[in-house]
Coordinates of N, CA and C and ligand atoms in Angstrom, one line a residue:
X14 N 0.8 -1.2 0.0 CA 0.0 0.0 0.0 C 0.9 1.2 0.0
X15 N 0.3 2.3 -0.4 CA 1.0 3.6 -0.4 C 0.3 4.5 0.6
X16 N 1.2 5.0 1.5 CA 0.7 6.0 2.5 C 1.1 7.4 2.0
X17 N 0.4 8.4 2.4 CA 0.7 9.8 2.1 C 0.7 10.6 3.3
X18 N 1.4 11.7 3.2 CA 1.5 12.6 4.3 C 1.9 14.0 3.9
X19 N 1.9 15.0 4.8 CA 2.3 16.3 4.5 C 2.6 17.1 5.8
X20 N 3.4 18.2 5.6 CA 3.6 19.1 6.7 C 2.3 19.9 6.9
X21 N 2.4 20.8 7.9 CA 1.2 21.6 8.3 C 0.8 22.5 7.1
X22 N 1.7 23.2 6.5 CA 1.4 24.2 5.4 C 1.2 23.5 4.1
X23 N 1.6 22.3 3.9 CA 1.4 21.6 2.6 C 2.6 21.8 1.6
X24 N 3.6 22.5 2.0 CA 4.7 22.7 1.0 C 5.5 21.4 0.8
X25 N 5.5 20.5 1.8 CA 6.2 19.2 1.7 C 5.1 18.2 1.8
X26 N 5.1 17.3 0.8 CA 4.3 16.1 0.8 C 5.1 14.9 0.6
X27 N 4.6 13.7 0.9 CA 5.4 12.5 0.7 C 4.5 11.3 0.5
X28 N 5.2 10.3 0.0 CA 4.5 9.0 -0.1 C 5.5 7.9 0.5
X29 N 4.9 6.9 1.1 CA 5.6 5.8 1.7 C 5.1 4.6 1.0
X30 N 6.0 3.8 0.4 CA 5.6 2.5 -0.3 C 5.8 1.4 0.7
X31 N 4.8 0.6 0.9 CA 5.0 -0.6 1.7 C 4.8 -0.4 3.2
X32 N 5.2 -1.5 3.9 CA 4.9 -1.5 5.4 C 6.1 -0.9 6.2
X33 N 5.8 -0.6 7.4 CA 6.9 -0.2 8.3 C 7.7 -1.3 8.8
X34 N 9.0 -1.0 9.2 CA 9.8 -1.9 10.0 C 9.3 -2.0 11.4
X35 N 8.8 -0.8 11.9 CA 8.3 -0.7 13.2 C 7.6 0.6 13.3
X36 N 6.8 0.8 14.3 CA 6.3 2.1 14.7 C 6.9 2.3 16.1
X37 N 7.8 3.3 16.2 CA 8.6 3.5 17.4 C 8.3 4.9 18.1
X38 N 8.0 4.8 19.4 CA 7.9 6.0 20.2 C 9.2 6.4 20.7
X39 N 9.7 7.6 20.5 CA 11.0 8.0 21.0 C 10.8 9.1 22.1
X40 N 11.3 8.8 23.3 CA 11.1 9.8 24.4 C 12.3 10.7 24.5
X41 N 13.3 10.6 23.7 CA 14.6 11.3 23.9 C 14.4 12.8 23.9
X42 N 15.2 13.4 24.6 CA 15.1 14.9 24.9 C 15.1 15.7 23.6
X43 N 15.9 15.2 22.6 CA 15.9 15.9 21.3 C 14.6 15.8 20.5
X44 N 14.0 14.6 20.6 CA 12.7 14.5 19.9 C 11.6 15.4 20.7
X45 N 11.7 15.4 22.0 CA 10.8 16.3 22.7 C 11.0 17.8 22.3
X46 N 12.2 18.2 22.2 CA 12.5 19.6 21.8 C 12.0 19.8 20.3
X47 N 12.4 18.9 19.5 CA 12.1 19.2 18.1 C 10.6 19.2 17.8
X48 N 9.9 18.2 18.5 CA 8.4 18.1 18.3 C 7.6 19.1 19.1
X49 N 8.2 19.5 20.2 CA 7.4 20.3 21.2 C 6.4 19.5 21.9
X50 N 6.5 18.2 21.7 CA 5.5 17.3 22.4 C 6.3 16.4 23.5
X51 N 5.5 15.5 24.1 CA 6.1 14.7 25.1 C 7.0 13.6 24.6
X52 N 6.8 13.3 23.3 CA 7.6 12.2 22.6 C 7.3 12.3 21.2
X53 N 8.1 11.6 20.4 CA 7.8 11.6 18.9 C 7.4 10.2 18.6
X54 N 6.5 10.0 17.6 CA 6.1 8.7 17.2 C 6.5 8.6 15.7
X55 N 7.2 7.5 15.4 CA 7.9 7.4 14.1 C 7.5 6.1 13.4
X56 N 7.3 6.3 12.1 CA 7.1 5.2 11.2 C 8.5 4.9 10.6
X57 N 9.0 3.8 11.1 CA 10.4 3.5 10.7 C 10.4 2.6 9.5
X58 N 11.1 3.0 8.5 CA 11.1 2.3 7.2 C 12.5 2.5 6.5
X59 N 12.6 1.8 5.4 CA 13.8 1.9 4.6 C 13.7 3.2 3.8
X60 N 14.8 3.9 3.7 CA 14.9 5.2 2.9 C 14.3 5.0 1.5
X61 N 14.5 3.9 0.9 CA 14.0 3.6 -0.4 C 12.5 3.6 -0.5
X62 N 11.8 3.4 0.6 CA 10.3 3.4 0.6 C 9.7 4.8 0.6
X63 N 10.5 5.8 0.8 CA 10.0 7.2 1.0 C 10.3 8.1 -0.2
X64 N 9.3 8.8 -0.7 CA 9.5 9.7 -1.7 C 9.0 11.1 -1.2
X65 N 9.8 12.1 -1.1 CA 9.4 13.4 -0.6 C 9.3 14.4 -1.8
X66 N 8.2 15.1 -1.8 CA 8.1 16.2 -2.8 C 8.2 17.5 -2.1
X67 N 9.2 18.3 -2.5 CA 9.5 19.6 -1.9 C 10.8 19.5 -1.2
X68 N 11.4 20.7 -1.0 CA 12.7 20.8 -0.4 C 12.6 21.0 1.1
X69 N 13.1 20.0 1.8 CA 13.1 20.1 3.3 C 14.3 20.8 3.8
X70 N 14.2 21.5 5.0 CA 15.3 22.1 5.7 C 15.9 21.0 6.5
X71 N 17.2 21.2 6.9 CA 18.0 20.1 7.5 C 18.6 20.7 8.8
X72 N 18.4 19.9 9.9 CA 19.2 20.2 11.1 C 20.0 18.9 11.4
X73 N 21.3 19.1 11.5 CA 22.2 18.0 11.8 C 22.3 17.9 13.3
X74 N 21.7 16.8 13.8 CA 21.6 16.6 15.3 C 22.9 15.9 15.7
X75 N 23.6 16.5 16.6 CA 24.9 15.9 17.1 C 24.7 15.2 18.4
X76 N 23.5 15.2 18.9 CA 23.3 14.5 20.2 C 23.9 15.2 21.4
X77 N 23.9 14.5 22.5 CA 24.3 15.2 23.7 C 25.8 15.4 23.8
X78 N 26.6 14.6 23.1 CA 28.0 14.7 23.1 C 28.5 15.8 22.2
X79 N 27.7 16.2 21.3 CA 28.1 17.3 20.3 C 29.2 16.8 19.4
X80 N 29.4 15.6 19.3 CA 30.4 15.1 18.3 C 29.9 14.9 16.9
X81 N 29.9 13.7 16.5 CA 29.5 13.4 15.1 C 28.0 13.6 14.9
X82 N 27.5 14.0 13.8 CA 26.1 14.0 13.4 C 25.6 12.6 13.5
X83 N 24.5 12.4 14.3 CA 23.9 11.0 14.3 C 22.5 11.0 13.8
X84 N 21.9 12.1 13.7 CA 20.5 12.1 13.0 C 20.4 13.4 12.2
X85 N 20.0 13.2 10.9 CA 19.7 14.3 10.1 C 18.2 14.5 10.3
X86 N 17.8 15.6 10.9 CA 16.4 15.9 11.2 C 15.9 16.9 10.1
X87 N 15.0 16.4 9.3 CA 14.5 17.2 8.1 C 13.1 17.7 8.4
X88 N 12.8 18.9 8.1 CA 11.6 19.6 8.5 C 11.2 20.6 7.4
X89 N 10.0 21.0 7.5 CA 9.5 22.1 6.5 C 10.0 23.4 7.0
X90 N 10.8 24.1 6.1 CA 11.3 25.4 6.5 C 10.3 26.5 6.5
X91 N 9.1 26.2 6.0 CA 8.1 27.2 6.1 C 7.2 27.1 7.3
X92 N 6.7 26.0 7.7 CA 5.8 25.8 8.8 C 6.5 25.2 10.0
X93 N 7.7 24.5 9.8 CA 8.4 23.9 10.9 C 8.1 22.5 11.2
X94 N 7.1 21.9 10.5 CA 6.8 20.5 10.9 C 8.0 19.6 10.7
X95 N 8.3 18.8 11.7 CA 9.3 17.8 11.4 C 8.7 16.7 10.6
X96 N 9.5 16.2 9.6 CA 9.0 15.3 8.6 C 9.7 13.9 8.8
X97 N 11.0 13.9 8.7 CA 11.7 12.7 8.7 C 13.1 12.8 9.4
X98 N 13.5 11.8 10.1 CA 14.9 11.8 10.6 C 15.6 10.6 10.0
X99 N 16.8 10.9 9.5 CA 17.7 9.9 8.9 C 18.6 9.4 10.0
X100 N 18.5 8.1 10.3 CA 19.3 7.6 11.4 C 20.6 7.1 10.9
X101 N 21.6 7.9 11.1 CA 22.9 7.7 10.5 C 23.6 6.5 11.0
X102 N 23.3 6.1 12.3 CA 23.8 4.8 12.8 C 23.2 3.6 12.2
X103 N 22.1 3.7 11.6 CA 21.4 2.6 10.9 C 21.2 3.0 9.5
X104 N 22.2 2.8 8.7 CA 22.3 3.4 7.3 C 21.0 2.9 6.5
X105 N 20.4 3.9 5.8 CA 19.3 3.6 5.0 C 18.0 3.5 5.7
X106 N 18.0 3.7 7.0 CA 16.7 3.7 7.8 C 16.3 5.1 8.2
X107 N 15.0 5.3 8.0 CA 14.5 6.6 8.3 C 13.3 6.5 9.2
X108 N 13.0 7.6 10.0 CA 11.9 7.6 10.9 C 11.0 8.8 10.5
X109 N 9.9 8.4 10.0 CA 8.9 9.4 9.5 C 7.9 9.8 10.6
X110 N 7.7 11.1 10.8 CA 6.9 11.5 11.9 C 5.4 11.1 11.7
X111 N 4.9 10.3 12.5 CA 3.6 9.7 12.3 C 2.5 10.8 12.3
X112 N 2.8 11.9 13.0 CA 1.8 13.0 13.1 C 1.6 13.7 11.8
X113 N 2.5 13.5 10.8 CA 2.3 14.1 9.5 C 1.7 13.2 8.4
X114 N 1.3 11.9 8.9 CA 0.6 11.0 7.9 C -0.8 11.5 7.7
X115 N -1.3 11.3 6.6 CA -2.7 11.7 6.3 C -3.7 10.8 7.0
X116 N -3.3 9.5 7.1 CA -4.2 8.5 7.8 C -3.4 7.7 8.8
X117 N -3.8 7.9 10.1 CA -3.1 7.2 11.1 C -4.0 6.1 11.8
X118 N -5.1 5.8 11.1 CA -6.1 4.9 11.7 C -5.5 3.5 12.1
X119 N -4.5 3.0 11.3 CA -4.0 1.7 11.6 C -2.6 1.7 12.2
X120 N -2.2 2.8 12.7 CA -0.9 3.0 13.3 C -1.0 2.7 14.8
X121 N -0.2 1.7 15.3 CA 0.0 1.4 16.7 C 1.5 1.2 17.0
X122 N 2.0 1.9 18.0 CA 3.4 1.7 18.3 C 3.8 0.3 18.7
X123 N 4.9 -0.2 18.3 CA 5.5 -1.5 18.7 C 6.5 -1.4 19.8
X124 N 7.3 -0.3 19.7 CA 8.4 -0.2 20.6 C 8.5 1.3 21.1
X125 N 9.2 1.4 22.2 CA 9.5 2.8 22.7 C 11.0 2.8 23.1
X126 N 11.6 4.0 22.9 CA 13.0 4.1 23.1 C 13.3 5.3 23.9
X127 N 14.5 5.3 24.5 CA 15.0 6.4 25.4 C 14.0 6.7 26.6
X128 N 13.6 5.6 27.2 CA 12.5 5.7 28.2 C 13.1 6.4 29.5
X129 N 14.4 6.5 29.6 CA 14.9 7.3 30.7 C 14.6 8.8 30.6
X130 N 14.3 9.2 29.4 CA 14.0 10.6 29.2 C 12.5 10.9 29.3
X131 N 11.7 9.8 29.5 CA 10.2 9.9 29.4 C 9.7 11.0 30.4
X132 N 8.7 11.8 30.0 CA 8.1 12.7 30.9 C 7.3 11.9 31.9
X133 N 7.2 12.4 33.1 CA 6.7 11.6 34.3 C 5.3 11.1 34.1
X134 N 4.5 11.9 33.4 CA 3.1 11.5 33.3 C 2.8 10.5 32.2
X135 N 3.8 10.3 31.4 CA 3.5 9.4 30.2 C 3.6 8.0 30.6
X136 N 2.5 7.2 30.3 CA 2.5 5.8 30.7 C 2.0 5.0 29.5
X137 N 3.0 4.4 28.8 CA 2.7 3.6 27.6 C 2.9 2.1 27.9
X138 N 2.1 1.7 28.8 CA 2.2 0.3 29.2 C 1.8 -0.6 28.1
X139 N 2.5 -1.8 27.9 CA 2.2 -2.7 26.9 C 3.0 -2.5 25.6
X140 N 3.8 -1.4 25.6 CA 4.6 -1.2 24.4 C 6.1 -1.6 24.9
X141 N 6.7 -2.4 24.1 CA 8.0 -2.9 24.5 C 9.0 -1.8 24.5
X142 N 9.9 -1.8 25.5 CA 10.9 -0.8 25.6 C 12.2 -1.3 25.0
X143 N 12.8 -0.5 24.2 CA 14.2 -0.8 23.6 C 15.2 -0.4 24.7
X144 N 16.1 -1.3 24.9 CA 17.2 -1.0 25.8 C 18.1 0.0 25.2
X145 N 18.6 1.0 26.0 CA 19.6 2.0 25.5 C 20.8 1.8 26.3
X146 N 21.9 2.0 25.6 CA 23.2 1.8 26.3 C 23.4 3.0 27.3
Ligands
ZN227 ZN1 5.1 23.2 5.8
ZN228 ZN1 14.3 10.7 19.8

Protein backbone atom coordinates (compact mmCIF):
# COMPACT_ATOMS: atom_id res chain seq x y z
CA UNK A 1 0.00 0.00 0.00
CA UNK A 2 0.98 3.61 -0.42
CA UNK A 3 0.71 6.02 2.45
CA UNK A 4 0.69 9.78 2.05
CA UNK A 5 1.51 12.64 4.35
CA UNK A 6 2.33 16.31 4.49
CA UNK A 7 3.57 19.10 6.70
CA UNK A 8 1.19 21.58 8.26
CA UNK A 9 1.40 24.16 5.43
CA UNK A 10 1.44 21.61 2.62
CA UNK A 11 4.74 22.69 1.02
CA UNK A 12 6.16 19.24 1.74
CA UNK A 13 4.26 16.11 0.80
CA UNK A 14 5.44 12.53 0.69
CA UNK A 15 4.54 8.96 -0.13
CA UNK A 16 5.64 5.80 1.65
CA UNK A 17 5.56 2.55 -0.27
CA UNK A 18 4.96 -0.63 1.73
CA UNK A 19 4.95 -1.49 5.39
CA UNK A 20 6.86 -0.17 8.34
CA UNK A 21 9.78 -1.94 9.97
CA UNK A 22 8.31 -0.71 13.24
CA UNK A 23 6.33 2.11 14.73
CA UNK A 24 8.55 3.53 17.44
CA UNK A 25 7.85 6.05 20.16
CA UNK A 26 10.96 8.02 21.04
CA UNK A 27 11.12 9.78 24.41
CA UNK A 28 14.58 11.28 23.87
CA UNK A 29 15.11 14.88 24.87
CA UNK A 30 15.93 15.92 21.32
CA UNK A 31 12.68 14.49 19.95
CA UNK A 32 10.81 16.32 22.70
CA UNK A 33 12.47 19.60 21.77
CA UNK A 34 12.06 19.16 18.05
CA UNK A 35 8.42 18.13 18.27
CA UNK A 36 7.42 20.32 21.19
CA UNK A 37 5.55 17.28 22.41
CA UNK A 38 6.13 14.72 25.13
CA UNK A 39 7.61 12.24 22.64
CA UNK A 40 7.83 11.56 18.94
CA UNK A 41 6.06 8.72 17.17
CA UNK A 42 7.89 7.41 14.14
CA UNK A 43 7.08 5.22 11.16
CA UNK A 44 10.40 3.46 10.74
CA UNK A 45 11.11 2.35 7.18
CA UNK A 46 13.82 1.94 4.57
CA UNK A 47 14.88 5.18 2.93
CA UNK A 48 14.00 3.65 -0.45
CA UNK A 49 10.32 3.41 0.60
CA UNK A 50 10.02 7.19 1.04
CA UNK A 51 9.53 9.73 -1.72
CA UNK A 52 9.40 13.37 -0.63
CA UNK A 53 8.05 16.19 -2.79
CA UNK A 54 9.47 19.58 -1.89
CA UNK A 55 12.72 20.84 -0.41
CA UNK A 56 13.09 20.09 3.29
CA UNK A 57 15.28 22.08 5.68
CA UNK A 58 17.96 20.14 7.55
CA UNK A 59 19.16 20.15 11.13
CA UNK A 60 22.21 18.02 11.78
CA UNK A 61 21.64 16.63 15.25
CA UNK A 62 24.88 15.91 17.06
CA UNK A 63 23.27 14.51 20.17
CA UNK A 64 24.32 15.18 23.73
CA UNK A 65 28.01 14.72 23.15
CA UNK A 66 28.12 17.29 20.34
CA UNK A 67 30.43 15.06 18.35
CA UNK A 68 29.48 13.43 15.07
CA UNK A 69 26.11 14.00 13.45
CA UNK A 70 23.94 11.02 14.35
CA UNK A 71 20.54 12.11 13.05
CA UNK A 72 19.66 14.31 10.08
CA UNK A 73 16.42 15.93 11.16
CA UNK A 74 14.50 17.17 8.14
CA UNK A 75 11.59 19.56 8.45
CA UNK A 76 9.51 22.07 6.53
CA UNK A 77 11.34 25.39 6.46
CA UNK A 78 8.06 27.23 6.07
CA UNK A 79 5.81 25.83 8.83
CA UNK A 80 8.43 23.94 10.86
CA UNK A 81 6.77 20.53 10.87
CA UNK A 82 9.33 17.77 11.45
CA UNK A 83 8.96 15.25 8.61
CA UNK A 84 11.70 12.65 8.75
CA UNK A 85 14.85 11.76 10.63
CA UNK A 86 17.66 9.88 8.91
CA UNK A 87 19.28 7.58 11.45
CA UNK A 88 22.92 7.68 10.47
CA UNK A 89 23.81 4.84 12.84
CA UNK A 90 21.43 2.58 10.91
CA UNK A 91 22.25 3.38 7.34
CA UNK A 92 19.29 3.60 4.98
CA UNK A 93 16.75 3.67 7.81
CA UNK A 94 14.46 6.65 8.25
CA UNK A 95 11.94 7.64 10.92
CA UNK A 96 8.93 9.44 9.46
CA UNK A 97 6.90 11.48 11.93
CA UNK A 98 3.57 9.75 12.31
CA UNK A 99 1.79 13.01 13.08
CA UNK A 100 2.35 14.09 9.47
CA UNK A 101 0.62 11.04 7.94
CA UNK A 102 -2.73 11.68 6.29
CA UNK A 103 -4.23 8.50 7.77
CA UNK A 104 -3.08 7.20 11.14
CA UNK A 105 -6.06 4.92 11.74
CA UNK A 106 -4.03 1.69 11.58
CA UNK A 107 -0.91 2.97 13.32
CA UNK A 108 -0.02 1.44 16.69
CA UNK A 109 3.43 1.74 18.25
CA UNK A 110 5.46 -1.49 18.68
CA UNK A 111 8.41 -0.19 20.63
CA UNK A 112 9.50 2.78 22.72
CA UNK A 113 13.01 4.13 23.07
CA UNK A 114 14.96 6.42 25.41
CA UNK A 115 12.55 5.67 28.24
CA UNK A 116 14.94 7.28 30.74
CA UNK A 117 13.96 10.65 29.25
CA UNK A 118 10.24 9.92 29.43
CA UNK A 119 8.06 12.67 30.89
CA UNK A 120 6.74 11.56 34.26
CA UNK A 121 3.06 11.53 33.33
CA UNK A 122 3.51 9.41 30.21
CA UNK A 123 2.47 5.81 30.67
CA UNK A 124 2.70 3.62 27.59
CA UNK A 125 2.19 0.26 29.23
CA UNK A 126 2.16 -2.69 26.88
CA UNK A 127 4.65 -1.20 24.42
CA UNK A 128 8.03 -2.89 24.50
CA UNK A 129 10.93 -0.78 25.63
CA UNK A 130 14.15 -0.81 23.63
CA UNK A 131 17.20 -0.99 25.84
CA UNK A 132 19.56 1.96 25.50
CA UNK A 133 23.22 1.84 26.32
ZN1 LIG B 1 5.13 23.19 5.81
ZN1 LIG C 1 14.32 10.70 19.81
